[in-house]
PDB file of C-alpha atoms in Angstrom:
ATOM      1  CA  UNK P  15     -84.247 118.505  72.609  1.00 40.00           C
ATOM      2  CA  UNK P  16     -82.599 120.125  69.694  1.00 38.00           C
ATOM      3  CA  UNK P  17     -79.428 118.527  70.859  1.00 40.00           C
ATOM      4  CA  UNK P  18     -81.215 115.233  70.788  1.00 41.00           C
ATOM      5  CA  UNK P  19     -82.376 115.543  67.126  1.00 43.00           C
ATOM      6  CA  UNK P  20     -78.925 116.761  66.187  1.00 41.00           C
ATOM      7  CA  UNK P  21     -77.684 113.508  67.713  1.00 46.00           C
ATOM      8  CA  UNK P  22     -79.852 111.300  65.641  1.00 47.00           C
ATOM      9  CA  UNK P  23     -78.891 113.230  62.521  1.00 44.00           C
ATOM     10  CA  UNK P  24     -75.382 112.857  63.380  1.00 44.00           C
ATOM     11  CA  UNK P  25     -75.709 109.117  63.737  1.00 45.00           C
ATOM     12  CA  UNK P  26     -77.369 108.958  60.311  1.00 48.00           C
ATOM     13  CA  UNK P  27     -74.451 110.972  58.913  1.00 42.00           C
ATOM     14  CA  UNK P  28     -72.122 108.468  60.168  1.00 44.00           C
ATOM     15  CA  UNK P  29     -73.387 105.563  58.141  1.00 40.00           C
ATOM     16  CA  UNK P  30     -71.027 105.750  55.317  1.00 38.00           C
ATOM     17  CA  UNK P  31     -67.993 106.084  57.601  1.00 39.00           C
ATOM     18  CA  UNK P  32     -68.944 103.099  59.877  1.00 40.00           C
ATOM     19  CA  UNK P  33     -66.691 100.080  59.158  1.00 38.00           C
ATOM     20  CA  UNK P  34     -67.283  96.333  60.229  1.00 42.00           C
ATOM     21  CA  UNK P  35     -65.308  93.171  59.717  1.00 44.00           C
ATOM     22  CA  UNK P  36     -64.943  92.154  56.287  1.00 48.00           C
ATOM     23  CA  UNK P  37     -65.950  88.660  57.279  1.00 65.00           C
ATOM     24  CA  UNK P  38     -69.619  89.819  57.769  1.00 80.00           C
ATOM     25  CA  UNK P  39     -71.763  87.924  55.062  1.00 92.00           C
ATOM     26  CA  UNK P  40     -73.472  89.541  52.186  1.00 92.00           C
ATOM     27  CA  UNK P  41     -76.885  88.753  50.427  1.00 95.00           C
ATOM     28  CA  UNK P  42     -77.638  89.252  46.696  1.00 96.00           C
ATOM     29  CA  UNK P  43     -80.824  91.011  46.160  1.00 98.00           C
ATOM     30  CA  UNK P  44     -83.739  89.191  44.637  1.00 98.00           C
ATOM     31  CA  UNK P  45     -84.753  92.395  43.104  1.00 98.00           C
ATOM     32  CA  UNK P  46     -83.618  96.163  43.582  1.00 98.00           C
ATOM     33  CA  UNK P  47     -85.576  99.184  42.541  1.00 98.00           C
ATOM     34  CA  UNK P  48     -83.505 102.276  42.247  1.00 97.00           C
ATOM     35  CA  UNK P  49     -86.065 104.810  40.863  1.00 97.00           C
ATOM     36  CA  UNK P  50     -89.359 106.226  42.149  1.00 97.00           C
ATOM     37  CA  UNK P  51     -88.160 106.772  45.871  1.00 98.00           C
ATOM     38  CA  UNK P  52     -86.956 109.724  47.449  1.00 98.00           C
ATOM     39  CA  UNK P  53     -85.272 109.113  50.900  1.00 98.00           C
ATOM     40  CA  UNK P  54     -87.243 105.950  51.467  1.00 98.00           C
ATOM     41  CA  UNK P  55     -87.424 105.297  55.116  1.00 98.00           C
ATOM     42  CA  UNK P  56     -89.912 102.473  55.873  1.00 98.00           C
ATOM     43  CA  UNK P  57     -91.225  99.375  53.816  1.00 98.00           C
ATOM     44  CA  UNK P  58     -94.107  97.454  55.289  1.00 98.00           C
ATOM     45  CA  UNK P  59     -95.800  94.282  53.912  1.00 98.00           C
ATOM     46  CA  UNK P  60     -99.496  94.019  54.452  1.00 98.00           C
ATOM     47  CA  UNK P  61    -100.543  90.402  54.217  1.00 97.00           C
ATOM     48  CA  UNK P  62    -104.290  91.150  53.817  1.00 97.00           C
ATOM     49  CA  UNK P  63    -103.728  93.126  50.497  1.00 98.00           C
ATOM     50  CA  UNK P  64    -100.503  91.109  49.605  1.00 98.00           C
ATOM     51  CA  UNK P  65     -98.870  94.592  49.055  1.00 98.00           C
ATOM     52  CA  UNK P  66     -95.670  96.339  50.021  1.00 98.00           C
ATOM     53  CA  UNK P  67     -95.807 100.125  50.960  1.00 98.00           C
ATOM     54  CA  UNK P  68     -92.828 102.228  51.200  1.00 98.00           C
ATOM     55  CA  UNK P  69     -92.650 105.814  52.632  1.00 98.00           C
ATOM     56  CA  UNK P  70     -90.536 108.432  51.041  1.00 98.00           C
ATOM     57  CA  UNK P  71     -89.585 111.599  53.066  1.00 98.00           C
ATOM     58  CA  UNK P  72     -88.803 113.618  49.959  1.00 97.00           C
ATOM     59  CA  UNK P  73     -87.305 116.410  51.873  1.00 95.00           C
ATOM     60  CA  UNK P  74     -85.813 117.182  55.316  1.00 94.00           C
ATOM     61  CA  UNK P  75     -86.880 114.844  58.045  1.00 94.00           C
ATOM     62  CA  UNK P  76     -88.628 117.475  60.162  1.00 95.00           C
ATOM     63  CA  UNK P  77     -89.821 119.937  57.473  1.00 96.00           C
ATOM     64  CA  UNK P  78     -93.676 120.233  56.936  1.00 97.00           C
ATOM     65  CA  UNK P  79     -93.295 120.686  53.245  1.00 96.00           C
ATOM     66  CA  UNK P  80     -96.099 118.427  52.150  1.00 97.00           C
ATOM     67  CA  UNK P  81     -93.756 116.484  49.737  1.00 97.00           C
ATOM     68  CA  UNK P  82     -93.802 112.977  51.360  1.00 98.00           C
ATOM     69  CA  UNK P  83     -95.583 110.180  49.886  1.00 98.00           C
ATOM     70  CA  UNK P  84     -96.229 106.500  50.154  1.00 98.00           C
ATOM     71  CA  UNK P  85     -95.630 103.949  47.232  1.00 98.00           C
ATOM     72  CA  UNK P  86     -97.347 100.633  46.685  1.00 98.00           C
ATOM     73  CA  UNK P  87     -95.541  97.718  45.313  1.00 98.00           C
ATOM     74  CA  UNK P  88     -95.955  93.996  44.892  1.00 98.00           C
ATOM     75  CA  UNK P  89     -93.744  91.473  46.897  1.00 98.00           C
ATOM     76  CA  UNK P  90     -92.319  90.821  43.570  1.00 98.00           C
ATOM     77  CA  UNK P  91     -90.823  94.272  43.009  1.00 98.00           C
ATOM     78  CA  UNK P  92     -93.277  95.711  40.607  1.00 98.00           C
ATOM     79  CA  UNK P  93     -94.427  99.252  41.177  1.00 98.00           C
ATOM     80  CA  UNK P  94     -98.347  99.317  41.458  1.00 98.00           C
ATOM     81  CA  UNK P  95     -98.321 103.078  42.260  1.00 98.00           C
ATOM     82  CA  UNK P  96     -95.386 105.304  42.757  1.00 98.00           C
ATOM     83  CA  UNK P  97     -97.320 107.909  44.624  1.00 98.00           C
ATOM     84  CA  UNK P  98    -100.156 105.780  46.063  1.00 98.00           C
ATOM     85  CA  UNK P  99    -100.877 108.128  48.918  1.00 98.00           C
ATOM     86  CA  UNK P 100     -99.837 111.829  49.368  1.00 97.00           C
ATOM     87  CA  UNK P 101    -100.600 114.876  51.478  1.00 95.00           C
ATOM     88  CA  UNK P 102     -97.847 113.802  54.090  1.00 98.00           C
ATOM     89  CA  UNK P 103     -94.627 115.798  54.920  1.00 98.00           C
ATOM     90  CA  UNK P 104     -91.846 113.480  56.137  1.00 98.00           C
ATOM     91  CA  UNK P 105     -93.643 109.959  56.501  1.00 98.00           C
ATOM     92  CA  UNK P 106     -91.483 107.317  58.386  1.00 98.00           C
ATOM     93  CA  UNK P 107     -92.940 104.120  60.045  1.00 98.00           C
ATOM     94  CA  UNK P 108     -95.661 102.129  58.471  1.00 98.00           C
ATOM     95  CA  UNK P 109     -98.032  99.608  59.893  1.00 98.00           C
ATOM     96  CA  UNK P 110    -101.617  98.403  59.218  1.00 98.00           C
ATOM     97  CA  UNK P 111    -104.548  97.687  61.455  1.00 97.00           C
ATOM     98  CA  UNK P 112    -108.280  96.730  60.469  1.00 96.00           C
ATOM     99  CA  UNK P 113    -107.732  97.811  56.798  1.00 97.00           C
ATOM    100  CA  UNK P 114    -105.891 101.058  57.520  1.00 98.00           C
ATOM    101  CA  UNK P 115    -102.371 101.865  56.744  1.00 98.00           C
ATOM    102  CA  UNK P 116    -100.867 104.117  59.571  1.00 98.00           C
ATOM    103  CA  UNK P 117     -97.682 106.309  59.092  1.00 98.00           C
ATOM    104  CA  UNK P 118     -95.863 108.487  61.478  1.00 98.00           C
ATOM    105  CA  UNK P 119     -95.373 111.998  60.173  1.00 98.00           C
ATOM    106  CA  UNK P 120     -93.282 114.223  62.478  1.00 98.00           C
ATOM    107  CA  UNK P 121     -95.963 115.151  64.971  1.00 98.00           C
ATOM    108  CA  UNK P 122     -99.107 113.234  63.460  1.00 98.00           C
ATOM    109  CA  UNK P 123    -100.293 109.710  63.083  1.00 98.00           C
ATOM    110  CA  UNK P 124    -101.757 109.686  59.517  1.00 98.00           C
ATOM    111  CA  UNK P 125    -104.109 106.740  58.395  1.00 98.00           C
ATOM    112  CA  UNK P 126    -104.917 105.683  54.682  1.00 98.00           C
ATOM    113  CA  UNK P 127    -107.697 103.234  53.725  1.00 98.00           C
ATOM    114  CA  UNK P 128    -105.871 100.331  52.152  1.00 98.00           C
ATOM    115  CA  UNK P 129    -108.633  99.483  49.664  1.00 97.00           C
ATOM    116  CA  UNK P 130    -108.918 102.972  48.225  1.00 96.00           C
ATOM    117  CA  UNK P 131    -105.790 104.864  49.178  1.00 96.00           C
ATOM    118  CA  UNK P 132    -107.882 107.669  50.719  1.00 97.00           C
ATOM    119  CA  UNK P 133    -107.165 109.486  53.900  1.00 98.00           C
ATOM    120  CA  UNK P 134    -108.909 107.833  56.700  1.00 97.00           C
ATOM    121  CA  UNK P 135    -107.717 109.615  59.947  1.00 97.00           C
ATOM    122  CA  UNK P 136    -105.250 112.173  61.075  1.00 97.00           C
ATOM    123  CA  UNK P 137    -104.329 112.413  64.811  1.00 98.00           C
ATOM    124  CA  UNK P 138    -102.002 115.374  66.039  1.00 98.00           C
ATOM    125  CA  UNK P 139    -100.016 114.346  68.986  1.00 98.00           C
ATOM    126  CA  UNK P 140     -99.317 117.115  71.394  1.00 96.00           C
ATOM    127  CA  UNK P 141     -95.723 117.430  72.581  1.00 95.00           C
ATOM    128  CA  UNK P 142     -94.381 115.168  69.810  1.00 97.00           C
ATOM    129  CA  UNK P 143     -91.136 116.293  68.161  1.00 97.00           C
ATOM    130  CA  UNK P 144     -89.812 113.620  65.966  1.00 97.00           C
ATOM    131  CA  UNK P 145     -92.124 110.718  65.471  1.00 98.00           C
ATOM    132  CA  UNK P 146     -90.315 107.826  64.026  1.00 98.00           C
ATOM    133  CA  UNK P 147     -91.506 104.066  63.961  1.00 98.00           C
ATOM    134  CA  UNK P 148     -94.837 102.798  64.806  1.00 97.00           C
ATOM    135  CA  UNK P 149     -96.492  99.463  65.619  1.00 98.00           C
ATOM    136  CA  UNK P 150    -100.103  98.491  65.649  1.00 98.00           C
ATOM    137  CA  UNK P 151    -101.916  96.023  67.928  1.00 97.00           C
ATOM    138  CA  UNK P 152    -104.756  93.695  67.094  1.00 93.00           C
ATOM    139  CA  UNK P 153    -107.370  95.846  68.756  1.00 94.00           C
ATOM    140  CA  UNK P 154    -106.235  99.063  66.463  1.00 96.00           C
ATOM    141  CA  UNK P 155    -104.246 100.790  68.984  1.00 98.00           C
ATOM    142  CA  UNK P 156    -101.106 102.480  67.301  1.00 98.00           C
ATOM    143  CA  UNK P 157     -97.851 103.024  69.254  1.00 98.00           C
ATOM    144  CA  UNK P 158     -95.229 105.352  67.863  1.00 98.00           C
ATOM    145  CA  UNK P 159     -91.780 106.252  68.963  1.00 98.00           C
ATOM    146  CA  UNK P 160     -90.449 109.851  69.505  1.00 98.00           C
ATOM    147  CA  UNK P 161     -86.834 109.741  68.971  1.00 96.00           C
ATOM    148  CA  UNK P 162     -86.289 113.361  70.190  1.00 95.00           C
ATOM    149  CA  UNK P 163     -88.863 113.665  72.954  1.00 96.00           C
ATOM    150  CA  UNK P 164     -87.582 110.198  74.310  1.00 96.00           C
ATOM    151  CA  UNK P 165     -91.298 108.961  74.365  1.00 98.00           C
ATOM    152  CA  UNK P 166     -93.575 106.255  73.137  1.00 98.00           C
ATOM    153  CA  UNK P 167     -97.007 107.509  72.413  1.00 98.00           C
ATOM    154  CA  UNK P 168    -100.152 105.263  71.938  1.00 98.00           C
ATOM    155  CA  UNK P 169    -103.169 106.283  69.731  1.00 98.00           C
ATOM    156  CA  UNK P 170    -106.443 104.590  70.828  1.00 97.00           C
ATOM    157  CA  UNK P 171    -109.859 105.488  69.320  1.00 94.00           C
ATOM    158  CA  UNK P 172    -108.439 108.582  67.843  1.00 95.00           C
ATOM    159  CA  UNK P 173    -106.904 110.092  70.993  1.00 97.00           C
ATOM    160  CA  UNK P 174    -103.292 110.063  71.786  1.00 98.00           C
ATOM    161  CA  UNK P 175    -101.377 109.539  75.213  1.00 98.00           C
ATOM    162  CA  UNK P 176     -98.017 108.640  76.489  1.00 98.00           C
ATOM    163  CA  UNK P 177     -97.377 105.026  76.789  1.00 98.00           C
ATOM    164  CA  UNK P 178     -93.875 105.304  78.426  1.00 98.00           C
ATOM    165  CA  UNK P 179     -91.283 108.164  78.695  1.00 97.00           C
ATOM    166  CA  UNK P 180     -88.069 109.358  79.923  1.00 93.00           C
ATOM    167  CA  UNK P 181     -86.283 106.769  82.206  1.00 91.00           C
ATOM    168  CA  UNK P 182     -88.633 104.171  81.193  1.00 94.00           C
ATOM    169  CA  UNK P 183     -87.567 104.483  77.580  1.00 94.00           C
ATOM    170  CA  UNK P 184     -83.915 104.083  78.479  1.00 91.00           C
ATOM    171  CA  UNK P 185     -82.310 105.328  75.280  1.00 93.00           C
ATOM    172  CA  UNK P 186     -83.285 107.152  71.962  1.00 95.00           C
ATOM    173  CA  UNK P 187     -86.472 105.024  71.057  1.00 97.00           C
ATOM    174  CA  UNK P 188     -86.775 104.002  67.344  1.00 97.00           C
ATOM    175  CA  UNK P 189     -88.077 100.494  66.012  1.00 98.00           C
ATOM    176  CA  UNK P 190     -91.195  99.222  67.504  1.00 98.00           C
ATOM    177  CA  UNK P 191     -93.101  95.838  66.955  1.00 98.00           C
ATOM    178  CA  UNK P 192     -96.225  94.462  68.837  1.00 98.00           C
ATOM    179  CA  UNK P 193     -95.647  90.911  69.606  1.00 97.00           C
ATOM    180  CA  UNK P 194     -98.409  89.354  71.182  1.00 95.00           C
ATOM    181  CA  UNK P 195     -98.857  90.889  74.719  1.00 96.00           C
ATOM    182  CA  UNK P 196     -95.707  92.914  74.620  1.00 97.00           C
ATOM    183  CA  UNK P 197     -94.209  95.862  72.653  1.00 98.00           C
ATOM    184  CA  UNK P 198     -90.799  95.428  71.584  1.00 98.00           C
ATOM    185  CA  UNK P 199     -88.556  98.705  71.353  1.00 98.00           C
ATOM    186  CA  UNK P 200     -85.284  98.928  69.470  1.00 97.00           C
ATOM    187  CA  UNK P 201     -83.157 101.877  70.455  1.00 96.00           C
ATOM    188  CA  UNK P 202     -80.604 103.987  68.467  1.00 93.00           C
ATOM    189  CA  UNK P 203     -78.360 104.239  71.539  1.00 88.00           C
ATOM    190  CA  UNK P 204     -77.989 106.603  74.397  1.00 84.00           C
ATOM    191  CA  UNK P 205     -79.352 110.012  74.145  1.00 77.00           C
ATOM    192  CA  UNK P 206     -76.791 112.650  73.599  1.00 68.00           C
ATOM    193  CA  UNK P 207     -76.257 114.696  76.841  1.00 62.00           C
ATOM    194  CA  UNK P 208     -76.152 118.590  76.687  1.00 58.00           C
ATOM    195  CA  UNK P 209     -72.698 119.908  76.806  1.00 53.00           C
ATOM    196  CA  UNK P 210     -71.268 116.427  76.354  1.00 50.00           C
ATOM    197  CA  UNK P 211     -67.716 116.245  74.587  1.00 47.00           C
ATOM    198  CA  UNK P 212     -67.712 114.892  71.086  1.00 47.00           C
ATOM    199  CA  UNK P 213     -66.528 111.443  70.314  1.00 48.00           C
ATOM    200  CA  UNK P 214     -63.084 110.754  69.382  1.00 47.00           C
ATOM    201  CA  UNK P 215     -62.013 109.771  65.749  1.00 47.00           C
ATOM    202  CA  UNK P 216     -62.246 106.033  65.130  1.00 48.00           C
ATOM    203  CA  UNK P 217     -64.568 105.434  68.103  1.00 51.00           C
ATOM    204  CA  UNK P 218     -67.204 102.841  67.498  1.00 56.00           C
ATOM    205  CA  UNK P 219     -70.893 104.443  67.009  1.00 59.00           C
ATOM    206  CA  UNK P 220     -73.156 104.133  69.982  1.00 64.00           C
ATOM    207  CA  UNK P 221     -75.162 100.920  70.162  1.00 86.00           C
ATOM    208  CA  UNK P 222     -78.930 100.580  70.872  1.00 93.00           C
ATOM    209  CA  UNK P 223     -80.502  97.682  72.720  1.00 95.00           C
ATOM    210  CA  UNK P 224     -83.697  95.654  72.448  1.00 97.00           C
ATOM    211  CA  UNK P 225     -86.389  95.750  75.328  1.00 97.00           C
ATOM    212  CA  UNK P 226     -89.948  94.458  75.698  1.00 98.00           C
ATOM    213  CA  UNK P 227     -92.767  96.240  77.459  1.00 98.00           C
ATOM    214  CA  UNK P 228     -95.871  94.374  78.787  1.00 98.00           C
ATOM    215  CA  UNK P 229     -98.619  96.229  77.099  1.00 98.00           C
ATOM    216  CA  UNK P 230    -100.845  95.983  80.328  1.00 97.00           C
ATOM    217  CA  UNK P 231     -98.380  96.510  83.137  1.00 97.00           C
ATOM    218  CA  UNK P 232     -95.765  98.438  81.011  1.00 97.00           C
ATOM    219  CA  UNK P 233     -92.953  96.554  82.912  1.00 97.00           C
ATOM    220  CA  UNK P 234     -89.848  96.647  80.899  1.00 97.00           C
ATOM    221  CA  UNK P 235     -87.560  93.672  80.207  1.00 97.00           C
ATOM    222  CA  UNK P 236     -84.191  93.542  78.386  1.00 96.00           C
ATOM    223  CA  UNK P 237     -84.336  91.133  75.537  1.00 96.00           C
ATOM    224  CA  UNK P 238     -80.517  90.643  74.993  1.00 95.00           C
ATOM    225  CA  UNK P 239     -77.622  92.032  77.044  1.00 91.00           C
ATOM    226  CA  UNK P 240     -75.616  92.272  73.693  1.00 90.00           C
ATOM    227  CA  UNK P 241     -75.509  95.698  72.115  1.00 84.00           C
ATOM    228  CA  UNK P 242     -77.368  95.304  68.871  1.00 93.00           C
ATOM    229  CA  UNK P 243     -76.567  98.633  66.871  1.00 93.00           C
ATOM    230  CA  UNK P 244     -78.662 101.371  65.797  1.00 95.00           C
ATOM    231  CA  UNK P 245     -81.803  99.455  65.585  1.00 96.00           C
ATOM    232  CA  UNK P 246     -84.477 100.627  63.028  1.00 97.00           C
ATOM    233  CA  UNK P 247     -86.669  97.888  61.585  1.00 98.00           C
ATOM    234  CA  UNK P 248     -87.773  94.761  63.747  1.00 98.00           C
ATOM    235  CA  UNK P 249     -89.562  91.741  62.554  1.00 98.00           C
ATOM    236  CA  UNK P 250     -90.219  88.267  63.895  1.00 97.00           C
ATOM    237  CA  UNK P 251     -87.994  85.606  62.549  1.00 96.00           C
ATOM    238  CA  UNK P 252     -90.554  82.823  62.759  1.00 94.00           C
ATOM    239  CA  UNK P 253     -88.748  80.859  65.505  1.00 93.00           C
ATOM    240  CA  UNK P 254     -89.226  82.924  68.537  1.00 95.00           C
ATOM    241  CA  UNK P 255     -86.489  85.424  67.580  1.00 96.00           C
ATOM    242  CA  UNK P 256     -86.175  88.710  65.741  1.00 98.00           C
ATOM    243  CA  UNK P 257     -84.706  90.139  62.605  1.00 98.00           C
ATOM    244  CA  UNK P 258     -83.567  93.708  63.028  1.00 98.00           C
ATOM    245  CA  UNK P 259     -81.795  96.281  60.860  1.00 97.00           C
ATOM    246  CA  UNK P 260     -78.761  98.017  62.177  1.00 96.00           C
ATOM    247  CA  UNK P 261     -79.007 101.220  60.202  1.00 95.00           C
ATOM    248  CA  UNK P 262     -75.941 102.659  61.780  1.00 93.00           C
ATOM    249  CA  UNK P 263     -73.805  99.598  61.078  1.00 93.00           C
ATOM    250  CA  UNK P 264     -75.274  98.828  57.673  1.00 95.00           C
ATOM    251  CA  UNK P 265     -76.214  95.351  58.777  1.00 96.00           C
ATOM    252  CA  UNK P 266     -79.222  92.905  59.063  1.00 97.00           C
ATOM    253  CA  UNK P 267     -78.978  91.068  62.244  1.00 97.00           C
ATOM    254  CA  UNK P 268     -80.781  88.153  63.923  1.00 97.00           C
ATOM    255  CA  UNK P 269     -81.563  87.985  67.606  1.00 97.00           C
ATOM    256  CA  UNK P 270     -82.286  84.459  68.727  1.00 96.00           C
ATOM    257  CA  UNK P 271     -85.080  83.635  71.392  1.00 94.00           C
ATOM    258  CA  UNK P 272     -81.917  83.155  73.761  1.00 95.00           C
ATOM    259  CA  UNK P 273     -80.810  86.572  72.978  1.00 95.00           C
ATOM    260  CA  UNK P 274     -77.743  85.701  70.789  1.00 95.00           C
ATOM    261  CA  UNK P 275     -77.022  88.157  68.001  1.00 95.00           C
ATOM    262  CA  UNK P 276     -75.699  87.111  64.430  1.00 95.00           C
ATOM    263  CA  UNK P 277     -75.147  89.026  61.395  1.00 96.00           C
ATOM    264  CA  UNK P 278     -77.235  87.821  58.498  1.00 96.00           C
ATOM    265  CA  UNK P 279     -76.003  90.466  55.968  1.00 96.00           C
ATOM    266  CA  UNK P 280     -73.650  93.430  55.652  1.00 96.00           C
ATOM    267  CA  UNK P 281     -75.074  96.017  53.381  1.00 96.00           C
ATOM    268  CA  UNK P 282     -73.134  98.963  51.455  1.00 94.00           C
ATOM    269  CA  UNK P 283     -75.630 101.409  52.884  1.00 95.00           C
ATOM    270  CA  UNK P 284     -77.812 101.928  55.853  1.00 95.00           C
ATOM    271  CA  UNK P 285     -80.744  99.788  55.667  1.00 97.00           C
ATOM    272  CA  UNK P 286     -83.711 101.414  57.450  1.00 97.00           C
ATOM    273  CA  UNK P 287     -87.142 100.233  58.701  1.00 98.00           C
ATOM    274  CA  UNK P 288     -87.679  97.128  56.538  1.00 98.00           C
ATOM    275  CA  UNK P 289     -90.606  95.050  55.690  1.00 98.00           C
ATOM    276  CA  UNK P 290     -91.024  91.249  55.879  1.00 98.00           C
ATOM    277  CA  UNK P 291     -93.039  88.685  53.963  1.00 98.00           C
ATOM    278  CA  UNK P 292     -92.947  85.810  56.468  1.00 96.00           C
ATOM    279  CA  UNK P 293     -94.363  83.101  54.183  1.00 96.00           C
ATOM    280  CA  UNK P 294     -91.544  83.722  51.690  1.00 96.00           C
ATOM    281  CA  UNK P 295     -88.814  84.818  54.303  1.00 97.00           C
ATOM    282  CA  UNK P 296     -88.384  87.805  52.149  1.00 98.00           C
ATOM    283  CA  UNK P 297     -86.861  90.970  53.631  1.00 98.00           C
ATOM    284  CA  UNK P 298     -87.793  94.273  51.872  1.00 98.00           C
ATOM    285  CA  UNK P 299     -85.197  96.958  52.725  1.00 98.00           C
ATOM    286  CA  UNK P 300     -85.275 100.721  52.055  1.00 98.00           C
ATOM    287  CA  UNK P 301     -82.041 102.456  51.805  1.00 98.00           C
ATOM    288  CA  UNK P 302     -82.582 105.872  52.976  1.00 95.00           C
ATOM    289  CA  UNK P 303     -79.664 107.599  51.448  1.00 94.00           C
ATOM    290  CA  UNK P 304     -79.272 105.755  48.202  1.00 96.00           C
ATOM    291  CA  UNK P 305     -83.071 106.155  47.165  1.00 97.00           C
ATOM    292  CA  UNK P 306     -83.461 102.464  46.656  1.00 98.00           C
ATOM    293  CA  UNK P 307     -85.587  99.509  47.833  1.00 98.00           C
ATOM    294  CA  UNK P 308     -84.131  95.901  47.631  1.00 98.00           C
ATOM    295  CA  UNK P 309     -85.532  92.624  48.474  1.00 98.00           C
ATOM    296  CA  UNK P 310     -83.439  89.756  50.169  1.00 98.00           C
ATOM    297  CA  UNK P 311     -84.413  85.947  50.436  1.00 98.00           C
ATOM    298  CA  UNK P 312     -83.499  85.101  54.180  1.00 97.00           C
ATOM    299  CA  UNK P 313     -84.406  81.208  53.758  1.00 96.00           C
ATOM    300  CA  UNK P 314     -80.901  80.011  54.041  1.00 95.00           C
ATOM    301  CA  UNK P 315     -79.638  82.751  56.305  1.00 95.00           C
ATOM    302  CA  UNK P 316     -82.421  81.905  58.927  1.00 95.00           C
ATOM    303  CA  UNK P 317     -81.833  78.202  58.941  1.00 89.00           C
TER     304      UNK P 317
END
C-alpha cells in the first residue's frame, strides 16, 4: 500500500508538468484569496449557514502533526475566521449533514458543530490509510474514500464499515458525491501496480473515470466512457450533469447527463476539491500547491 500512496503523491507532483491544448478556455476569478491557507485541499459551501469552509493540511498529507485547520469564509470571499476549527492533522474532504461539518482526516472522520465550531464527533476507521474525499446523505450517513486502501467506507450512527472495496472500486478512489439514491465516485486513475515499470517521458498522465453506486444494492455503473482526468471535486451542474475538477490536468470539466465531457476552464495550477454555490453558479476552488482559494462564475460556461 505504500506504493499506492507513493503513486498518489507522484500524480500530485506531476501537476506543474502536465500540458493541455492552448485552446482550452480560461476564466477570470471573481475573487482570489492568497493568504491564510496552507495547502488547502477542499472547499465546501454549506447552504444552511450560507458559509464556505476550506480545509488546510498545513503539513504532510499523512502526518499526524495536529497542524491542520478549517477556515470559514463568506461566498463573497471575506474571511470570517481563518482558523474556525482546529485539532485535526491533515484535513481533506468536507461535507455537512444535520448541522455538522464532517472532514476526513487520515484515518478518522471528524465532525464540527457548524453553529459553534466545536468538536461534535470523532470516528476512527480501522484499516484506513489515506482518507480523502467524503460525501453525506440526507440520513446523516457519511461516505469517505480511501485512496490508498482502495475502499469506500461508510459511517452510520458513529460506526464505520466498508461500503465497497477492491475490484468494486475499480481504480484509486477520490471524489465522492451523494446524488439522490446513488453515490458518485471520481477516480484518480488506475492504482500503481507493485513492480510496474515507470512511465515514459512525455506520456499522458493516467486518467480517472466517473462511476455511480446504488446506495442500497451497491451496483456499479459507468457514468461516461470518456476518460475524465484525475478527478477530485464533484458537484451537480443543475441540469442532470456534473462539474468536476481534474486536479492532474489542472482543469474544470463538465460531464453532461449524456456523458459528454467538455472543458470549462484551464487553470495554471491544480484545482482540488471545490465547493459550489448552486444558486449563484459559483465554483470555489482551492489550489493545493499555491496556498490560494479562488471563486469563478460559471453562469456563462454552463449555458
